[in-house]
PDB file of N, CA and C in Angstrom:
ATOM      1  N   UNK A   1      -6.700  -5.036  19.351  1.00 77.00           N
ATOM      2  CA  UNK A   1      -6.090  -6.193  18.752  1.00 77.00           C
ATOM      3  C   UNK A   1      -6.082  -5.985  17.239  1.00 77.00           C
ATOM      4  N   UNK A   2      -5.081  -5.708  16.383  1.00 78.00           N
ATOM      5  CA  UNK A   2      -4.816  -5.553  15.394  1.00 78.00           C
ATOM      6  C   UNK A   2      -5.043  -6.885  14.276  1.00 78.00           C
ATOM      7  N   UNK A   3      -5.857  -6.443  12.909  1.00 77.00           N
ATOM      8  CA  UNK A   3      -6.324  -7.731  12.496  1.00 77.00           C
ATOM      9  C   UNK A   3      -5.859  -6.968  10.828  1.00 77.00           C
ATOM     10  N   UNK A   4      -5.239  -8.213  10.292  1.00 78.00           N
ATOM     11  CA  UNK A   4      -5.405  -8.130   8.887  1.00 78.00           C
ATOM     12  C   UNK A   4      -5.979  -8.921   7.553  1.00 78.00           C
ATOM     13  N   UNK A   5      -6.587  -8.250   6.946  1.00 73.00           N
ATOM     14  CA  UNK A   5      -7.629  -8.760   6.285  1.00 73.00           C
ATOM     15  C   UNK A   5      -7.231  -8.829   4.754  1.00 73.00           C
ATOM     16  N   UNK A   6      -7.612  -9.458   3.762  1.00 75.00           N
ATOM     17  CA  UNK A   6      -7.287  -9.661   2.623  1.00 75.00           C
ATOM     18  C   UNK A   6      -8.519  -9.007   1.807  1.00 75.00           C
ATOM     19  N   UNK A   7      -8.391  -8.191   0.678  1.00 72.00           N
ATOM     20  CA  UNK A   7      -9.870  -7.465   0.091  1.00 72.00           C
ATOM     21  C   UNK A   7      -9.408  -7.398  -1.491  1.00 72.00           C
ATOM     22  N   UNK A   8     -10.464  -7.213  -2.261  1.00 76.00           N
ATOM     23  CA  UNK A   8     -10.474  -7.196  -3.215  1.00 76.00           C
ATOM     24  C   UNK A   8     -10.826  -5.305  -3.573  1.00 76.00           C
ATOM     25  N   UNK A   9     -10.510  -4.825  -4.407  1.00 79.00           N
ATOM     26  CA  UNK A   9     -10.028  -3.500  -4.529  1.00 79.00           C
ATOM     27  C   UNK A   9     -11.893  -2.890  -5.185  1.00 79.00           C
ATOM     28  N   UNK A  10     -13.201  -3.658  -5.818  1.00 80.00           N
ATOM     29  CA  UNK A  10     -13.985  -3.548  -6.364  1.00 80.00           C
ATOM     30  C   UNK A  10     -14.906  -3.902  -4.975  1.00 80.00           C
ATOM     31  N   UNK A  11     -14.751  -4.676  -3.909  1.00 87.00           N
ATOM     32  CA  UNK A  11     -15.895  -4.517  -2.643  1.00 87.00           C
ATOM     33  C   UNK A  11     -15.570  -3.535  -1.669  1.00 87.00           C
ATOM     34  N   UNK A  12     -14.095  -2.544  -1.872  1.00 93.00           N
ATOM     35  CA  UNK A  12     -13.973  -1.978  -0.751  1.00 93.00           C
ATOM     36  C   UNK A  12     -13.500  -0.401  -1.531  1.00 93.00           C
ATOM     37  N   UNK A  13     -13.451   0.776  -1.020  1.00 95.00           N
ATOM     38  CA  UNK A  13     -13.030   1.712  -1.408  1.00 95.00           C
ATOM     39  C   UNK A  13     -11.571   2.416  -0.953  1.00 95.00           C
ATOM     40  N   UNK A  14     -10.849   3.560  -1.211  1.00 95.00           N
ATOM     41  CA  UNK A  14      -9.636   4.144  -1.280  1.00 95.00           C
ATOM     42  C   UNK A  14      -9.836   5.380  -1.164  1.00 95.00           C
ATOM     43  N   UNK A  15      -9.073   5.961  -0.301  1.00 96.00           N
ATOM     44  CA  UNK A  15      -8.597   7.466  -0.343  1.00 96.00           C
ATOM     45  C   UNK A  15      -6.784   7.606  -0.661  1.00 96.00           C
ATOM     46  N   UNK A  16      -6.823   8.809  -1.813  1.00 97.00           N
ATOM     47  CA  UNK A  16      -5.364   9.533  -1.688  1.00 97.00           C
ATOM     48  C   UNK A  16      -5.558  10.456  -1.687  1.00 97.00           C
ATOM     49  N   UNK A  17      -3.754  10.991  -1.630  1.00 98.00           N
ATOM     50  CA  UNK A  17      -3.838  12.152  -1.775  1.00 98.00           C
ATOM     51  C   UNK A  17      -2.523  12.560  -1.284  1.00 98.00           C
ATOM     52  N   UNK A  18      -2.325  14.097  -0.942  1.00 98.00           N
ATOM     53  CA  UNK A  18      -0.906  14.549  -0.708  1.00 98.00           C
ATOM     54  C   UNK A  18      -0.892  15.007   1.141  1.00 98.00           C
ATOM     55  N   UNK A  19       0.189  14.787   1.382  1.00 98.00           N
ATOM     56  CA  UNK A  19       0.423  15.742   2.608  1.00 98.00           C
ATOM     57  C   UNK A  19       1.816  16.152   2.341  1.00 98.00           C
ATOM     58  N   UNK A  20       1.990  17.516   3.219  1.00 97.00           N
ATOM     59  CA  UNK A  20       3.147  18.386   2.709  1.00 97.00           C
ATOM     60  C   UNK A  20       3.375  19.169   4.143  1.00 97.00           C
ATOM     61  N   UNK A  21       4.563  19.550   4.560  1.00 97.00           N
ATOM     62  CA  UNK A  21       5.969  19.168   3.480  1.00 97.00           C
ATOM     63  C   UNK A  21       6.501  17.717   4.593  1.00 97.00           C
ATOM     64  N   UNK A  22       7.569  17.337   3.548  1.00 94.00           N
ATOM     65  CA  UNK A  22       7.996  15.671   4.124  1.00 94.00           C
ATOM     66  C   UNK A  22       8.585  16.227   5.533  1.00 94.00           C
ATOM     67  N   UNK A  23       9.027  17.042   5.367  1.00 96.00           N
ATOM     68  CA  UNK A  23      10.084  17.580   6.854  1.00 96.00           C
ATOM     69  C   UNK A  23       8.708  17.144   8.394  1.00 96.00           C
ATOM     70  N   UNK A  24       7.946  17.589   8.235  1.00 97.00           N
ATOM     71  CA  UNK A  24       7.307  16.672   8.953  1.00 97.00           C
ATOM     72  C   UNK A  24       6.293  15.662   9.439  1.00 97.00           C
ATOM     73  N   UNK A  25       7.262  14.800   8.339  1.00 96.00           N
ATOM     74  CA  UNK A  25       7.553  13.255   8.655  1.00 96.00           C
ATOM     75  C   UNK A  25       5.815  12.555   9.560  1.00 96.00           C
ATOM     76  N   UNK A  26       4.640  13.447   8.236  1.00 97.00           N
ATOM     77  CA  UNK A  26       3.136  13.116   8.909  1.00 97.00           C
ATOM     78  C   UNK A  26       3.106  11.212   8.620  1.00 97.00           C
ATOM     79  N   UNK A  27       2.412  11.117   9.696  1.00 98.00           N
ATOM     80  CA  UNK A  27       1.458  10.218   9.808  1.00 98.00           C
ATOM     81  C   UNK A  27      -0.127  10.398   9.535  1.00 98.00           C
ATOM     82  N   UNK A  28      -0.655   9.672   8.322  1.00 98.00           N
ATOM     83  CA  UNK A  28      -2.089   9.265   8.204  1.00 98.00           C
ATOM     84  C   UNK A  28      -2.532   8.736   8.523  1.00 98.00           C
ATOM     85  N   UNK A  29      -3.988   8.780   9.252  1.00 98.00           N
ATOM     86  CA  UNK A  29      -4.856   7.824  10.329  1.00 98.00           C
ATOM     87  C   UNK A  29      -6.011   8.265   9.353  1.00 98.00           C
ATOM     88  N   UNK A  30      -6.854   6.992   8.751  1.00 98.00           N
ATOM     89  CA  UNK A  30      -8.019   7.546   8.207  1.00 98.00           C
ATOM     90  C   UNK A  30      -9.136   6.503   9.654  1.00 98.00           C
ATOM     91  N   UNK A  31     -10.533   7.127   9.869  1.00 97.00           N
ATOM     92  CA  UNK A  31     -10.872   5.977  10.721  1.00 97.00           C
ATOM     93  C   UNK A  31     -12.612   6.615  11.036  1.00 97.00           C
ATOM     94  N   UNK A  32     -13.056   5.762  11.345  1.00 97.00           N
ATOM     95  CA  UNK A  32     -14.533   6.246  11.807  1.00 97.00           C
ATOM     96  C   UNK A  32     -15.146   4.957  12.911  1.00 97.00           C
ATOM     97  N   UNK A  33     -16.076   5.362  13.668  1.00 95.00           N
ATOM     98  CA  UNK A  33     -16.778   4.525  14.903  1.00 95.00           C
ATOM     99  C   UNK A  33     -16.325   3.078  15.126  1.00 95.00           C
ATOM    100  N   UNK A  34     -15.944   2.645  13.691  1.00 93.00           N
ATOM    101  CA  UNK A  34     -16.072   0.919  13.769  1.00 93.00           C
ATOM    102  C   UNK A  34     -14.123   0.229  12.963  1.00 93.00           C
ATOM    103  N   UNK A  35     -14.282   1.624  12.660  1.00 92.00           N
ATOM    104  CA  UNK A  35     -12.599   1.025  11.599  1.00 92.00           C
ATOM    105  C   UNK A  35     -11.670   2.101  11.874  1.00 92.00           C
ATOM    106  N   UNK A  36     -10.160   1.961  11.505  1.00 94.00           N
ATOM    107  CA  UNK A  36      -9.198   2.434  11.217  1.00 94.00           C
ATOM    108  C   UNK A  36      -7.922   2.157  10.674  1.00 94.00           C
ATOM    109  N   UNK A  37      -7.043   3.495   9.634  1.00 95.00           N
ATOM    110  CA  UNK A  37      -5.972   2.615   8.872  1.00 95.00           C
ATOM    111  C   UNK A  37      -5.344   3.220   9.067  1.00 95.00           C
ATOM    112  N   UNK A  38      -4.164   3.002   9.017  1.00 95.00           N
ATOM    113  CA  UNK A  38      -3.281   4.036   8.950  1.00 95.00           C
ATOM    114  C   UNK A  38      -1.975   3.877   7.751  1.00 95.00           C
ATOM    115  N   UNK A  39      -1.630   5.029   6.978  1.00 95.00           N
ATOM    116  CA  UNK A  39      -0.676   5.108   6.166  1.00 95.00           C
ATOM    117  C   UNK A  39       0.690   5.956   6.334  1.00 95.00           C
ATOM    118  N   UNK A  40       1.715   5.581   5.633  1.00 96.00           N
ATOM    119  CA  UNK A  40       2.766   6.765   6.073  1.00 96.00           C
ATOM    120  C   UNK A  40       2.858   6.810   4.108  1.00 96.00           C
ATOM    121  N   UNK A  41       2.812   8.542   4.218  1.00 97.00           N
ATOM    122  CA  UNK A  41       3.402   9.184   2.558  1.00 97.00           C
ATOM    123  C   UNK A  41       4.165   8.970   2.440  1.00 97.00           C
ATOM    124  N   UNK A  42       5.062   8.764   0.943  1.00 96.00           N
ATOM    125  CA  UNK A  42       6.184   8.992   0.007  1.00 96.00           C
ATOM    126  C   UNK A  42       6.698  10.240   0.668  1.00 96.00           C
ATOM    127  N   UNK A  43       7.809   9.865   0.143  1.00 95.00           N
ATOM    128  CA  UNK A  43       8.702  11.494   0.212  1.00 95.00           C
ATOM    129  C   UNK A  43       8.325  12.499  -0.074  1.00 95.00           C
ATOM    130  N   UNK A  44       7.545  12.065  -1.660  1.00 96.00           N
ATOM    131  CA  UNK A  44       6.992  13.479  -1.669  1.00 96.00           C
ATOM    132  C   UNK A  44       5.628  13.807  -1.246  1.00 96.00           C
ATOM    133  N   UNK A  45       5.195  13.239  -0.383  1.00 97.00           N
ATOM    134  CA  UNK A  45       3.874  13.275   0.168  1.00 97.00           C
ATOM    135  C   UNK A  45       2.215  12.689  -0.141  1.00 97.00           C
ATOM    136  N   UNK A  46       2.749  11.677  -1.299  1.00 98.00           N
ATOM    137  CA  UNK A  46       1.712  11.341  -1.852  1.00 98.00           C
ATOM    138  C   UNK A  46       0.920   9.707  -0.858  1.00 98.00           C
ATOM    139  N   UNK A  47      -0.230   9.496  -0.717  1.00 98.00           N
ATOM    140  CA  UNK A  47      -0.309   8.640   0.108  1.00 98.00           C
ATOM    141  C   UNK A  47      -1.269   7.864  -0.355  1.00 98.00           C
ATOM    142  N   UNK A  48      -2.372   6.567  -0.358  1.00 97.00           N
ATOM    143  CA  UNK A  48      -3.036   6.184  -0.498  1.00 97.00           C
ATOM    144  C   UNK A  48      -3.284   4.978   0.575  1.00 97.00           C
ATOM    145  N   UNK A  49      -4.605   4.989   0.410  1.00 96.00           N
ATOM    146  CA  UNK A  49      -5.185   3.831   2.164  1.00 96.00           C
ATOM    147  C   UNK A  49      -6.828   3.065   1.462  1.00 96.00           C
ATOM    148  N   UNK A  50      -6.152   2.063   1.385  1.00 92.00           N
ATOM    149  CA  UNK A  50      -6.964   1.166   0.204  1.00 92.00           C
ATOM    150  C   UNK A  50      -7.995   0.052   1.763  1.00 92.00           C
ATOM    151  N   UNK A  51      -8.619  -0.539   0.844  1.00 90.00           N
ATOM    152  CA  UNK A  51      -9.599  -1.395   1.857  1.00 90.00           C
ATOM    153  C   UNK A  51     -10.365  -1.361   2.976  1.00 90.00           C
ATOM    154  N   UNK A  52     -10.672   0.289   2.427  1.00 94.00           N
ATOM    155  CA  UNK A  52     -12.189   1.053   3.493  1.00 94.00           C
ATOM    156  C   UNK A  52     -13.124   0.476   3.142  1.00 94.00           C
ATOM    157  N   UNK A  53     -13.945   0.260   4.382  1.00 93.00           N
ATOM    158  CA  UNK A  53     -15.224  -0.003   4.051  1.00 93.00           C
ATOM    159  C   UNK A  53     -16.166   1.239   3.225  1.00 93.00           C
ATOM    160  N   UNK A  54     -17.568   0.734   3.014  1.00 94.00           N
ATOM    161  CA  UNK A  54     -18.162   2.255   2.218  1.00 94.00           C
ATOM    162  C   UNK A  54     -18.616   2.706   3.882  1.00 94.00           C
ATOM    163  N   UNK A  55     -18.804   4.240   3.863  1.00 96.00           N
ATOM    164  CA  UNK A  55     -19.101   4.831   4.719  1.00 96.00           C
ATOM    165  C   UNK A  55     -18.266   6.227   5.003  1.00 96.00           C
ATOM    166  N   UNK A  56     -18.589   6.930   6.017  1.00 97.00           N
ATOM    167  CA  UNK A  56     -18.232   8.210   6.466  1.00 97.00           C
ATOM    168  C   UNK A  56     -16.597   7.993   7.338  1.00 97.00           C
ATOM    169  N   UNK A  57     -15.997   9.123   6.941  1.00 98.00           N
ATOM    170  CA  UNK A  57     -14.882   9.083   7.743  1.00 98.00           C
ATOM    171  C   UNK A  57     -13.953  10.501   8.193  1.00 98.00           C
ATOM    172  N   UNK A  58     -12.845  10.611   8.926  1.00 98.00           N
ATOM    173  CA  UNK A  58     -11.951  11.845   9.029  1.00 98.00           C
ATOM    174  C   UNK A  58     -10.965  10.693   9.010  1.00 98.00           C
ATOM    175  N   UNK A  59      -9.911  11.994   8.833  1.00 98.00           N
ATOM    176  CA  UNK A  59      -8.565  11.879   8.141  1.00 98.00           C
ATOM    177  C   UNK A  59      -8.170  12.589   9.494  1.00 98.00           C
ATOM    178  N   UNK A  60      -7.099  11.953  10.097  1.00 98.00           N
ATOM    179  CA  UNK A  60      -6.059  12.273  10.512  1.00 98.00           C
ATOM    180  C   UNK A  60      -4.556  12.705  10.084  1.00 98.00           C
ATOM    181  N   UNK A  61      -4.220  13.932   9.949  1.00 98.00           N
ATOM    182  CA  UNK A  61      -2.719  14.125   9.385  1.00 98.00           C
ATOM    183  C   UNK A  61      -1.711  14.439  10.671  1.00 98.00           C
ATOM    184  N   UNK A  62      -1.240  13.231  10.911  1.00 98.00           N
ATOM    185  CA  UNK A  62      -0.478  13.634  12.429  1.00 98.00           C
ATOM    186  C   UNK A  62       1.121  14.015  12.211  1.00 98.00           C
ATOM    187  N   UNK A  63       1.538  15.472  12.471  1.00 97.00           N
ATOM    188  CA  UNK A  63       2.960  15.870  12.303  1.00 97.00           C
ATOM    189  C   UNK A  63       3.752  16.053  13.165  1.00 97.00           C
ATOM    190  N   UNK A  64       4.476  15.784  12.762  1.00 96.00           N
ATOM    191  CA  UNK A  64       6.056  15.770  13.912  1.00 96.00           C
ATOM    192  C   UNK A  64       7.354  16.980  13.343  1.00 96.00           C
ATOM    193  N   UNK A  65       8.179  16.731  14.256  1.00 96.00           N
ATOM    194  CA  UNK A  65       9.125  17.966  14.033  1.00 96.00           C
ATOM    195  C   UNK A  65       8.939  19.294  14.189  1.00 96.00           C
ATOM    196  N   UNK A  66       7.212  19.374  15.412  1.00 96.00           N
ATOM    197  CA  UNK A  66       7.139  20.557  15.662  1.00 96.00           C
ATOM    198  C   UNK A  66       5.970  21.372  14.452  1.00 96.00           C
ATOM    199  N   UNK A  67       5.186  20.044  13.475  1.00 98.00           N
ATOM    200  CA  UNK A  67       4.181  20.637  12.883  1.00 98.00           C
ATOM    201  C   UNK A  67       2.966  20.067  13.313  1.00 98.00           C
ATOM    202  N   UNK A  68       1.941  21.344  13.122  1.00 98.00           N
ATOM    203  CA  UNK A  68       0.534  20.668  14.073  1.00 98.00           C
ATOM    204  C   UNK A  68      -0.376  19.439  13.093  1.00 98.00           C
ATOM    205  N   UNK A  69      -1.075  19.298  14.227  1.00 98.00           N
ATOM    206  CA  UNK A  69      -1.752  18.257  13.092  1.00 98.00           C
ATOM    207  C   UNK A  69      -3.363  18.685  12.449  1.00 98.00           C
ATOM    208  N   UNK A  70      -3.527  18.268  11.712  1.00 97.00           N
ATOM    209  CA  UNK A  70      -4.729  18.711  11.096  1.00 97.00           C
ATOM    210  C   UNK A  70      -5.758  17.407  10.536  1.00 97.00           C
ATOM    211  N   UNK A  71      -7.112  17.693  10.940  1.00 97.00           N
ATOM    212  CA  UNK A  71      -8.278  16.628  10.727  1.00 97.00           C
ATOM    213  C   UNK A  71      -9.087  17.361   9.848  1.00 97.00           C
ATOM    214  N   UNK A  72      -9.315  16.129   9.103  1.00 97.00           N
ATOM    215  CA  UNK A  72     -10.320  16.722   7.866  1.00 97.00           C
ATOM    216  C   UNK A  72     -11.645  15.372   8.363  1.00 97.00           C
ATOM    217  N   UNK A  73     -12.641  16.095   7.957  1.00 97.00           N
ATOM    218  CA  UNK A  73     -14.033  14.769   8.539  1.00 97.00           C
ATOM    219  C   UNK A  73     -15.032  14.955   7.926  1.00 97.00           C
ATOM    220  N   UNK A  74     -15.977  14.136   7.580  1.00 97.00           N
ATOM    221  CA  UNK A  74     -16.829  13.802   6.892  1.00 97.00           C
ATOM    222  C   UNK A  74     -16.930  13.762   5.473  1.00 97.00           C
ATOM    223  N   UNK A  75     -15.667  13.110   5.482  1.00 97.00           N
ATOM    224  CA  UNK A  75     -15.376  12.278   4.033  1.00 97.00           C
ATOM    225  C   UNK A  75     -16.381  10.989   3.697  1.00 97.00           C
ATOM    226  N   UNK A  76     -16.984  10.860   2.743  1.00 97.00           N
ATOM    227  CA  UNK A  76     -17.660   9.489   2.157  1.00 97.00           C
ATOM    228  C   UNK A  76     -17.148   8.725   0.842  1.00 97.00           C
ATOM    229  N   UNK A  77     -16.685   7.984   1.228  1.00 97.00           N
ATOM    230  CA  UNK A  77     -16.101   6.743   0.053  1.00 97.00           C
ATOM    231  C   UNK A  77     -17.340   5.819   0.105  1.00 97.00           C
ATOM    232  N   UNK A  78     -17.145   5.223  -1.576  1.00 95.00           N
ATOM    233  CA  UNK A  78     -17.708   4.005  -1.686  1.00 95.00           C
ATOM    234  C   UNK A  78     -17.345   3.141  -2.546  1.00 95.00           C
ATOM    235  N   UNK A  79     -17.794   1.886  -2.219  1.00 94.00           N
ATOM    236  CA  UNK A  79     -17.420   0.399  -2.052  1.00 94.00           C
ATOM    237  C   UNK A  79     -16.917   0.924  -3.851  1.00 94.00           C
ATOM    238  N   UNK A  80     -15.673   0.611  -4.307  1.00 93.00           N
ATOM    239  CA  UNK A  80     -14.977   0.140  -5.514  1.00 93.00           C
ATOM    240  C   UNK A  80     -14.773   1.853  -6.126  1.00 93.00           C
ATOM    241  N   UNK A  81     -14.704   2.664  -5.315  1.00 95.00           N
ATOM    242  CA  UNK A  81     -14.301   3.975  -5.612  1.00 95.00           C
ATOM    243  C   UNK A  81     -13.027   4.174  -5.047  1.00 95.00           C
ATOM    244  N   UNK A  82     -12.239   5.469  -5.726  1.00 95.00           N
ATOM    245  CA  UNK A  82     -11.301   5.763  -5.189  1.00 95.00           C
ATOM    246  C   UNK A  82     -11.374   6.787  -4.844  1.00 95.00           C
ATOM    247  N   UNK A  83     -11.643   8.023  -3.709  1.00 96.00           N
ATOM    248  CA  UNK A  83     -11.349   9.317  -3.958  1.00 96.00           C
ATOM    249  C   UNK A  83      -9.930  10.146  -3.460  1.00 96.00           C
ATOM    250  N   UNK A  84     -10.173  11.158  -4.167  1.00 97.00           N
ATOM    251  CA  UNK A  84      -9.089  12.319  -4.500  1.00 97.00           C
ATOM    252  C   UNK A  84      -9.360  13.116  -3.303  1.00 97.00           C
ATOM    253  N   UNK A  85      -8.442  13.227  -2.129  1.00 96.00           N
ATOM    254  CA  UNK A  85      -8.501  14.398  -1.045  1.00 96.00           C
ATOM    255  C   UNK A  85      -7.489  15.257  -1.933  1.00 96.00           C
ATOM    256  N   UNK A  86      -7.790  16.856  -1.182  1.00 96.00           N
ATOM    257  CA  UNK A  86      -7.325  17.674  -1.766  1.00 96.00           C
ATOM    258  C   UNK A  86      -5.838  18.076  -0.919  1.00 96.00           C
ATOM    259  N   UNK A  87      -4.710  18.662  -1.701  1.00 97.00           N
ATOM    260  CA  UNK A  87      -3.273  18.506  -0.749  1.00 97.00           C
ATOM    261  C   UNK A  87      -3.633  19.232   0.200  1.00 97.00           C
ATOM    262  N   UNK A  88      -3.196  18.680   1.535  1.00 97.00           N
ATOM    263  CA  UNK A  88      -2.843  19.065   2.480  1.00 97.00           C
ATOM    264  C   UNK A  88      -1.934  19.432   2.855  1.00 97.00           C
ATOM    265  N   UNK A  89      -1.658  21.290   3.683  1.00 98.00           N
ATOM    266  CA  UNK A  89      -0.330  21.362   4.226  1.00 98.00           C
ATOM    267  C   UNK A  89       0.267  22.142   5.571  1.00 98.00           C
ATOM    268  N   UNK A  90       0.674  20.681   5.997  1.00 98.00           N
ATOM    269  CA  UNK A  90       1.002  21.163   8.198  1.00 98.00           C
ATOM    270  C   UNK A  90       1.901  22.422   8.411  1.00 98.00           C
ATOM    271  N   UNK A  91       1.352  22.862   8.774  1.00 97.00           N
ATOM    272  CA  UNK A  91       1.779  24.161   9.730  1.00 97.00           C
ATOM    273  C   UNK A  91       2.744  24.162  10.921  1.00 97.00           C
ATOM    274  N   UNK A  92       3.336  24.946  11.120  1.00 94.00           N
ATOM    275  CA  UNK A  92       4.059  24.856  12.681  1.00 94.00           C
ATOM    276  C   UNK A  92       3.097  25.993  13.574  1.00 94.00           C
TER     277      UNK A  92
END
């Protein structure tokens, strides 16, 4: 059951960053035991996924058009941080 919540940008934390190339058209899933978000990149691949809780997580980069997908995990954000993932880029 899908719920949306209203947050203030200083109690909760953020991940960006890039995925590449647009051709296929990734989907971002960031998520761990208790949460999950999901984002779609800019054209040019730039993405950001605001109103994580603090805690541990993986990244889902899910590609289409025949590119694989790739998980990155044990990422840690915290509460009123933003961090910088490093570009990512899907493969066929």
């Amino acid at each position: 059951k899908p719920v949306l919540r209203p947050f203030c940008d200083n109690n909760f934390a953020s991940l960006k960053g890039k995925v590449l190339p647009s051709a296929a058209t990734p989907l971002v899933t960031v998520y761990n035991a208790t949460d999950t978000a999901n984002g779609i990149p800019r054209e040019d691949g730039d993405f950001k996924i605001r109103g994580l809780k603090e805690g541990n997580y993986s990244i889902l980069f899910k590609g289409f058009n025949g590119y694989h997908d790739t998980t990155i995990t044990n990422i840690q954000v915290k509460n009123g941080e933003e961090k910088t993932m490093p570009t990512v880029t899907l493969s066929k």
